[in-house]
Amino acid sequence: MSPIFAIVDCNNFYVSCERVFNPKLAGKPVVVLSNNDGCVVARSDEAKAISIKMGVPVFKISNLIKTHEVQVCSSNYALYGDMSQRVMTTLSEFTPDIEIYSIDEAFLDLSRFKRYNLTDYGHRIRSTIKKWIGIPVSVGIAETKTLAKIAGRIAKKSEKTGGVLDLTASPYLDRALAITDVEDVWGVGRSYSRFLKENGIKNALQLRDAGDSFIKKRMGIVGLRMVRELRGVACYSLERCLPPKKGITVSRSFKDSIKTLTEMKEAVAAYVSIGATKLRKERSAAGVIMVFLMTNRFQQERHYFNLETIQLPVPTSDTSELIQYAHEGLKKIYMKGYLYKRVGVMFKDLVPDGQIQSIFFDRRDRKRSEKLMLVLDRINDRMGSGTLKYAAVGLGRNQRWQTVFERRSPAYTTNWDQLLKVS
Ligand SMILES: [Mg+2]
């Protein structure tokens, strides 16, 4: 039985988040800037229409900004992260089979809904997220992840679809592939697309019908999988998140790849902090911590994945202790010279915090740590998550984790003081 995948992708996610809380931005060209207000990292459709390009430094478009009254926002990752979580939680009400693929995208396995009209189901997902959270999404449905991605792209671009396109057993499948540039096929990327175009393969349809041996010789097994996926043979399955009872996983794909150990350590510290807060909310402690990292899986030449498992002497939910162990693990698996796309931590062997067996040589002051964590959680609950954090996360440095946000919108959803006021 062939599976059915859906990709749910938030449209212009950062801009859409800003618009939820600032209706004045509706219908106008809007851009969101990167850390330190340097480059454009998100654009509304209106901004795309006046050809503001992704990644362009803001000083280069100052004229456009003036003439078209472009609204400029600093990035507000606390807001986007929280909105993302809301979207994902809502999606998991439609099916438990969900893979959070990035901050604004998730794959769903809809195989169990085969008997329903999948287009209707897609529209239900779309309208629920719009109504509950205020974010517009596109939904692409197909028999493989790669085809679902193509369906999602067209659903976003073509108004006729109303934001949802189901390509399972569709008479429009070939047409959809023909209008998809080969560069836009999931995983093809710049360098492969140049090579493919040189060989007369310009769109997804031509790639689907390319010869196996040619593809295998020039693009290896990864290329062969791409082609098979285009033919409707699922080669990639849903990478489910771990069930919450058995463990807690915190992991994100980076928008831009990360190279240095310093940045990786900050990311790991940030994820451990999030996970440890969750642990304490559930009143549990972790007996095992796992750290993993990976490069972009589509760069087959330089692909690297590794995972380190650390057995803790005493189960703990103490943020600083967990960061310390996670950093030890990270150092073992980090290799210089790779461009990392994702890093994550998993807490496993969870035990209720009342049942922790202490060991004789435990030199940590557990009572003191408990009190400290209680204070930390209380302050962060009240003042917004991240008000108090460990220096390992990268306090006050001009980096990804802590930067200058001149025109940042308030943390509407995570900070009581910045709640939207209705006058
Ligand atoms: Mg998106």
XYZ file of C-alpha atoms and ligand atoms in Angstrom:
424
model
C 0.000 0.000 0.000
C 1.541 3.305 -1.029
C 1.649 6.043 1.592
C 0.203 9.514 1.216
C 2.173 12.541 2.323
C 1.130 16.113 2.806
C 3.455 19.053 3.214
C 1.997 22.003 5.081
C 4.035 25.137 4.515
C 3.350 28.536 6.070
C 3.301 31.262 3.427
C 5.919 34.004 3.927
C 6.073 32.795 7.507
C 7.919 35.598 9.299
C 5.908 38.261 7.481
C 2.669 36.416 8.233
C 3.567 36.284 11.956
C 4.141 40.037 11.968
C 0.835 40.607 10.197
C -1.153 38.611 12.730
C -0.377 41.261 15.340
C -0.076 44.307 13.147
C -3.027 44.563 10.737
C -1.529 47.724 9.236
C 0.913 45.473 7.412
C -1.853 43.769 5.437
C -1.799 44.327 1.691
C 1.473 46.275 1.843
C 4.964 45.224 0.830
C 6.648 43.925 3.994
C 10.168 42.614 4.566
C 11.761 41.053 7.631
C 15.475 41.607 8.196
C 18.133 39.203 9.418
C 20.005 39.527 12.688
C 21.508 42.981 13.099
C 19.064 44.254 10.502
C 21.422 43.361 7.670
C 19.623 41.476 4.915
C 16.110 40.617 3.816
C 15.156 37.145 5.113
C 11.406 37.195 4.423
C 9.175 39.004 1.975
C 5.457 39.428 1.520
C 3.981 38.701 -1.912
C 3.766 42.461 -2.483
C 7.491 42.804 -1.745
C 8.252 39.942 -4.138
C 6.151 41.693 -6.785
C 8.386 44.777 -6.716
C 11.333 42.376 -7.125
C 12.958 42.648 -3.740
C 15.240 39.631 -3.730
C 15.829 37.197 -0.869
C 19.032 37.939 1.028
C 19.599 41.398 -0.408
C 21.309 43.856 2.016
C 18.785 46.420 3.142
C 20.912 49.451 2.178
C 20.769 48.338 -1.440
C 17.004 48.707 -1.573
C 16.594 51.978 0.316
C 15.136 53.638 -2.782
C 12.570 50.880 -3.289
C 11.652 51.113 0.379
C 10.937 54.835 0.022
C 9.021 54.760 -3.252
C 6.840 51.783 -2.352
C 6.520 52.501 1.367
C 7.882 49.073 2.177
C 7.301 48.134 5.813
C 10.516 46.928 7.416
C 10.599 44.643 10.495
C 13.533 43.266 12.491
C 13.328 39.554 13.041
C 11.590 38.428 16.211
C 12.510 34.784 16.642
C 10.747 34.437 19.997
C 7.493 35.304 18.251
C 8.150 33.086 15.217
C 9.198 30.155 17.385
C 6.069 30.416 19.457
C 3.780 30.805 16.426
C 5.498 27.826 14.845
C 4.774 25.710 17.887
C 1.121 26.723 17.713
C 0.914 25.754 14.062
C 2.562 22.380 14.762
C 0.311 21.662 17.741
C -2.741 22.427 15.615
C -1.459 20.151 12.850
C -0.978 17.307 15.283
C -4.705 17.453 15.981
C -5.275 16.359 12.391
C -2.913 13.404 12.618
C -0.334 12.134 15.093
C 1.891 11.168 12.162
C 3.767 14.407 11.805
C 7.344 15.371 11.040
C 8.327 18.934 11.855
C 10.609 19.694 8.954
C 11.524 23.300 9.675
C 10.192 26.278 11.576
C 7.373 26.737 9.067
C 6.928 23.351 7.400
C 5.700 19.927 8.439
C 5.139 16.659 6.637
C 2.047 14.689 7.573
C 1.350 11.054 6.777
C -2.243 11.000 5.580
C -2.326 7.305 4.592
C -5.030 6.587 7.121
C -7.280 9.215 5.490
C -7.221 7.594 2.055
C -10.944 7.111 1.977
C -11.642 10.783 2.538
C -11.520 13.470 -0.092
C -7.958 14.608 0.512
C -8.464 18.013 -1.088
C -11.284 18.707 1.370
C -9.096 17.521 4.204
C -6.341 19.863 3.062
C -8.770 22.763 3.006
C -9.891 21.911 6.516
C -6.292 22.008 7.716
C -5.751 25.305 5.938
C -8.844 27.047 7.241
C -8.317 25.781 10.801
C -4.802 27.183 10.958
C -5.969 30.470 9.486
C -8.824 30.713 11.970
C -6.986 29.594 15.105
C -3.588 31.131 14.521
C -4.012 33.599 11.674
C -1.275 32.168 9.468
C -1.953 31.322 5.801
C -0.562 27.964 4.702
C -0.321 25.938 1.498
C -0.939 22.221 1.425
C 0.542 19.817 -1.110
C -0.557 16.181 -1.141
C 1.005 13.276 -3.050
C 2.369 9.746 -2.814
C 5.941 10.791 -2.007
C 7.520 13.635 -0.098
C 9.177 14.960 -3.255
C 5.866 15.044 -5.144
C 4.101 16.582 -2.146
C 6.683 19.375 -2.167
C 5.935 20.027 -5.841
C 2.194 20.043 -5.145
C 2.759 22.477 -2.271
C 4.753 24.851 -4.442
C 2.015 25.001 -7.031
C -0.675 25.326 -4.351
C 1.156 28.403 -3.078
C 1.652 30.024 -6.471
C -1.566 29.254 -8.295
C -4.668 31.030 -7.057
C -6.876 28.472 -8.788
C -5.887 25.824 -6.250
C -7.125 27.866 -3.294
C -3.972 26.887 -1.452
C -4.421 23.104 -1.646
C -3.304 20.700 -4.361
C -3.747 16.926 -4.255
C -1.655 15.125 -6.865
C -2.532 11.565 -5.846
C -3.974 9.822 -8.902
C -4.334 13.200 -10.552
C -4.685 13.747 -14.311
C -2.667 16.949 -13.806
C 0.416 15.198 -12.428
C 2.475 15.387 -15.641
C 1.442 18.987 -16.178
C 2.498 19.837 -12.611
C 5.899 18.217 -13.169
C 6.343 19.964 -16.502
C 5.864 23.431 -15.005
C 8.288 22.732 -12.150
C 11.832 23.883 -12.845
C 14.304 21.107 -12.113
C 16.084 23.421 -9.681
C 12.945 23.510 -7.543
C 12.757 19.746 -7.086
C 13.361 18.844 -3.446
C 17.061 18.178 -2.967
C 18.303 19.072 -6.448
C 19.896 22.391 -5.565
C 22.062 24.717 -7.595
C 24.980 22.554 -8.664
C 22.923 19.544 -9.752
C 20.427 21.730 -11.568
C 23.208 23.315 -13.616
C 24.493 19.894 -14.555
C 21.001 18.589 -15.371
C 20.133 21.598 -17.516
C 23.345 21.188 -19.455
C 22.112 17.717 -20.228
C 18.710 18.878 -21.431
C 16.820 18.087 -18.243
C 15.073 21.337 -17.461
C 11.943 20.376 -15.543
C 10.727 17.766 -13.086
C 8.958 15.777 -15.801
C 12.176 15.372 -17.773
C 13.997 14.397 -14.589
C 11.362 11.769 -13.789
C 11.777 10.240 -17.244
C 15.580 10.346 -17.265
C 17.454 7.063 -17.547
C 18.316 5.298 -14.285
C 21.876 4.467 -15.265
C 22.658 8.028 -16.334
C 21.291 9.427 -13.072
C 22.999 6.803 -10.951
C 26.331 7.369 -12.622
C 26.244 11.133 -12.303
C 24.200 11.738 -9.146
C 24.619 8.524 -7.208
C 22.050 6.808 -5.079
C 20.652 10.127 -3.819
C 19.865 11.126 -7.404
C 18.241 7.789 -8.076
C 16.023 8.251 -5.050
C 14.950 11.673 -6.301
C 13.922 10.196 -9.631
C 12.070 7.294 -8.014
C 10.230 9.673 -5.725
C 9.137 11.644 -8.802
C 7.795 8.370 -10.211
C 5.651 7.919 -7.128
C 7.839 5.379 -5.340
C 8.353 6.556 -1.768
C 12.040 6.419 -0.790
C 11.835 8.781 2.155
C 9.538 7.983 5.017
C 8.124 10.217 7.701
C 10.738 10.981 10.337
C 8.435 11.077 13.275
C 9.213 13.056 16.346
C 9.767 10.834 19.357
C 6.622 10.220 21.360
C 6.676 12.687 24.257
C 6.278 10.069 26.989
C 9.484 8.289 26.096
C 11.686 11.288 25.692
C 11.995 14.910 24.788
C 13.667 16.030 21.590
C 14.621 19.587 20.758
C 16.126 20.082 17.344
C 15.947 22.620 14.556
C 17.165 22.966 11.017
C 19.176 26.114 10.543
C 18.124 28.483 7.822
C 21.797 28.987 6.977
C 24.329 26.293 7.679
C 26.517 26.579 10.769
C 30.214 25.853 10.714
C 31.960 26.705 13.988
C 31.988 24.751 17.223
C 31.231 27.970 19.118
C 27.950 28.460 17.275
C 27.076 24.786 17.549
C 27.668 24.932 21.302
C 25.351 27.911 21.590
C 22.664 26.153 19.617
C 23.008 23.037 21.775
C 22.845 25.129 24.950
C 19.708 26.846 23.669
C 18.007 23.519 22.877
C 19.044 21.966 26.182
C 17.521 24.989 27.937
C 14.216 24.503 26.126
C 14.220 20.754 26.794
C 15.179 21.093 30.456
C 12.339 23.562 31.030
C 9.973 20.984 29.538
C 11.422 18.268 31.757
C 10.786 20.308 34.862
C 7.261 21.178 33.731
C 6.572 17.441 33.447
C 8.278 16.922 36.800
C 10.731 14.492 35.378
C 14.474 14.101 35.021
C 16.580 12.612 32.225
C 18.851 9.614 32.743
C 20.353 9.772 29.283
C 21.112 12.656 26.991
C 21.825 12.263 23.298
C 23.354 14.903 21.068
C 23.190 14.635 17.306
C 24.231 16.741 14.362
C 23.954 16.469 10.625
C 24.926 18.208 7.454
C 22.578 18.790 4.566
C 21.571 15.314 3.478
C 21.481 16.285 -0.166
C 25.153 17.134 -0.281
C 26.137 13.513 -0.577
C 29.869 14.082 -1.015
C 30.216 15.775 2.321
C 27.340 14.304 4.255
C 27.995 13.675 7.900
C 25.727 12.544 10.681
C 26.712 11.509 14.154
C 25.150 10.937 17.516
C 26.601 10.635 20.982
C 24.807 9.041 23.894
C 25.723 10.045 27.424
C 24.583 8.098 30.435
C 24.188 10.525 33.336
C 25.430 9.447 36.779
C 22.204 10.736 38.345
C 19.049 11.637 36.394
C 18.701 15.395 36.325
C 16.667 18.291 34.984
C 19.259 20.914 35.904
C 19.908 23.117 32.881
C 23.567 23.867 33.587
C 24.412 20.237 34.305
C 22.668 19.080 31.147
C 24.422 21.740 29.056
C 27.759 20.563 30.435
C 27.112 16.940 29.418
C 25.650 17.930 26.075
C 28.735 20.006 25.285
C 31.000 17.071 26.148
C 29.000 14.926 23.743
C 29.040 17.583 21.046
C 32.823 17.914 21.219
C 33.179 14.203 20.531
C 31.126 14.241 17.361
C 31.810 17.727 15.978
C 34.120 17.625 12.978
C 35.684 20.695 11.479
C 35.064 21.660 7.877
C 31.429 20.604 7.537
C 28.438 22.854 7.001
C 25.909 21.742 9.594
C 22.222 21.965 8.846
C 20.742 20.596 12.036
C 21.701 19.871 15.604
C 19.572 18.517 18.379
C 19.377 17.019 21.814
C 17.233 14.198 23.119
C 16.498 13.447 26.742
C 15.724 9.793 27.387
C 15.185 7.344 30.239
C 12.945 9.862 31.915
C 12.064 9.269 35.548
C 9.674 11.144 37.820
C 11.796 13.587 39.801
C 10.623 12.134 43.115
C 12.185 8.769 42.338
C 15.773 9.747 41.737
C 18.275 7.486 43.422
C 21.242 9.487 44.549
C 24.703 8.015 44.438
C 27.313 8.133 47.103
C 29.890 10.147 45.218
C 27.460 12.688 43.835
C 29.166 15.989 44.521
C 26.414 18.231 43.271
C 24.240 20.145 45.666
C 20.896 18.862 44.358
C 18.737 20.865 46.768
C 20.410 24.088 45.743
C 20.072 23.243 42.060
C 16.375 22.501 42.538
C 15.757 25.910 44.115
C 17.723 27.660 41.399
C 15.728 25.962 38.646
C 12.479 26.889 40.381
C 13.464 30.562 40.372
C 14.609 30.351 36.754
C 11.314 28.844 35.588
C 9.207 31.305 37.588
C 10.968 34.326 36.169
C 10.870 33.013 32.634
C 7.193 32.131 32.973
C 6.378 35.605 34.115
C 8.730 37.705 32.034
C 8.904 35.699 28.850
C 11.003 32.670 28.051
C 14.629 33.543 27.701
C 14.532 36.420 30.202
C 17.004 34.459 32.312
C 19.323 32.126 30.521
C 22.689 30.501 30.732
C 25.667 32.324 29.302
C 26.406 29.234 27.210
C 23.467 30.193 25.014
C 25.510 33.184 23.908
C 24.589 36.169 26.012
C 24.989 39.591 24.496
C 27.138 38.588 21.618
C 26.449 39.620 18.083
C 25.410 36.196 16.922
C 22.465 34.186 15.858
C 21.267 33.733 19.430
C 21.445 37.241 20.739
C 21.551 40.169 18.414
C 20.391 43.672 17.706
C 16.786 44.017 16.668
C 16.055 47.646 16.016
C 12.546 47.314 14.704
C 11.506 44.151 16.432
C 7.845 43.668 17.086
C 6.968 42.894 20.727
C 6.863 39.291 21.985
C 3.075 39.341 21.756
C 2.555 35.702 22.570
C 5.322 34.916 25.036
C 5.627 37.982 27.227
C 2.835 39.336 29.434
C 4.161 42.888 29.261
C 4.049 42.841 25.506
C 0.581 41.397 24.987
C -1.349 43.105 22.252
C -3.511 45.866 23.738
C -6.937 46.566 22.296
C -7.887 50.192 22.596
Mg 7.209 28.747 4.107
